[in-house]
């Protein structure tokens, strides 16, 4: 299509461009011709016209800028015509034009850039913001404003900041609109967000066309609407939306900087227009405060009063960038001459083969110094009314930043800033450039906004679509522990604790949720919940409910709600019962304890005899009597019934210490014996998961449970030792049989299952500590988990 336009240009050249020779001018001429192409009566154009003329006047009034050379600006009104823009661009070529400011439209910038490439005439635009214009395909196109790429990054940060996940894009269906929204989609994807619905509109849509588009938008789920269109009919979109009831509470409207441009240029807007944009968020290109800017703003009313007969024309950001564009070009032309550049034009050798044709295509002339002038522009480093001006390696301006504007009442309110350096903030970006960049979520901040419908609370950003389908929710068709979730035989209904939790949660919502529960599994074997989660990621199900454990590998595939029940793996084992008998009185102490206790009795008796027998007559007598005395004294202390008195001080000390020890022994024995005689004794050789790790006994687990992977991958237990079990009866049989009869030494499963299992089986018990911490939750794709579950 662009080549067709180009051939039309060639036809037009037959009566526009002079035939034959090139043109040469001295290296520092008195006048340098530059051109400007824009629509004089457009919202942007009527501001740019005053700004460009003022800039040329200021440059020419300062002889130090160009060393005595004057700029001669020729402006051409395209009158909103793409073909007119092409013709105007060609007309400039016959007047030795060294650079063209414009075009205003991104669509025409794509086409005119081909002419600029061919004739090597730099094309500098302050208003064409299509991100694809930075392509290597257009080396002679430069943008003295910020690309929509940064504007879309700012909108993506806004969406993420407020916690929304899906937006609807309403845009003009041309290069400007499509490429801008494509950039928005890329930026949203970086935030795990997306454009859920695209609503393109014809570049010259009628009110009926706009209505048809917005009616379709109203039927969708998302209520976050991003409008990327032209200043000339953006307000028409919002007016139709207001008539359709789409500007009330619950809706969020975010516009690109076209709305702030309209407000700045045409303020005050009519009351009905202001009512339509209440609560809307928009962006405005940020220009830092400076003396240069302040002086230019103060001159603005004088600049516009002489040229307008109707209403006042306000100064928008585009006017500031248009003013600086002339100064950038002036500094570049000065550097061009300082490097020995001269203004000369020559015939295009690639078109000489067309010489003699009736179209005279060979008459096209190339600006010989175009490449040098282009490089001079890229090397400009100055400060203008918009702030520091310098080009990056990709030909974009440094430090892109925007103001975040909230329309409230009869005016607008700035609620923050955005820059690609630090993201969202409530302080001007230039104060953050001296600090290390910090894009963490905790550092992103905006002031509170007032939303459509005068709402102060941030809208949730979605509703159930009027034309939406039911949510398909997968439910595990369990064979074991059907008390948690089970399918009602012969129906499509489900029951159980997990289903009750789900329905109770839905009943708390202030709106209806259409859904359908679909069984997952064959009803013969327990299904794998990991496979169920994986099927959500592939789009088979929208969500899943049931006894689904929240474990690491599953959270990497989908999103879970907060756990509604605590869980964790435990070990259950069979226990043996020890009944009391005639020898039960010996059980409180072990064999070694009995031996040690008896030895100490004899030892204490001997020590007391050694200390007493020389001075105490009761410890004297024949050897036989003294041995009996030692035995009697030592064992009678057990009942505090010894009759011999101790006389020596050391003997009394030893006796006091020993009596205290005897008191402890006696109390411990009594308590243990009481427990043995009154409480049933249970025992098991397995003491916990550590015992199972060090043994080679088989271990049972619930079929379909994550316990298999955990035991084999995390605890390094060989899979040959792991035995799948499919029912509570299988659990009981395997535990009763034990390893020697083909059973298992223990079963590892989640605590809720085991507690239900033990509620009717007292011959088994849990041993050791719970060795994982998790819970059960419902799982879904990203948007559903946030919005519903």
XYZ file of C-alpha atoms in Angstrom, residues 574 697-698 730-746 764:
21
model
C -0.450 -50.598 64.165
C 10.178 -51.911 55.394
C 7.429 -51.140 52.837
C -6.669 -51.471 52.152
C -5.000 -49.305 54.814
C -6.265 -51.499 57.667
C -5.417 -54.818 55.983
C -1.926 -53.734 54.985
C -1.163 -52.481 58.497
C -2.510 -55.613 60.166
C -0.556 -57.926 57.885
C 2.699 -56.058 58.399
C 5.836 -56.399 56.270
C 6.196 -60.119 56.962
C 2.829 -60.985 55.440
C 2.962 -58.705 52.415
C 1.605 -55.624 54.166
C 3.287 -52.410 55.220
C 5.042 -51.199 58.338
C 3.279 -47.831 58.239
C -3.783 -47.899 64.878
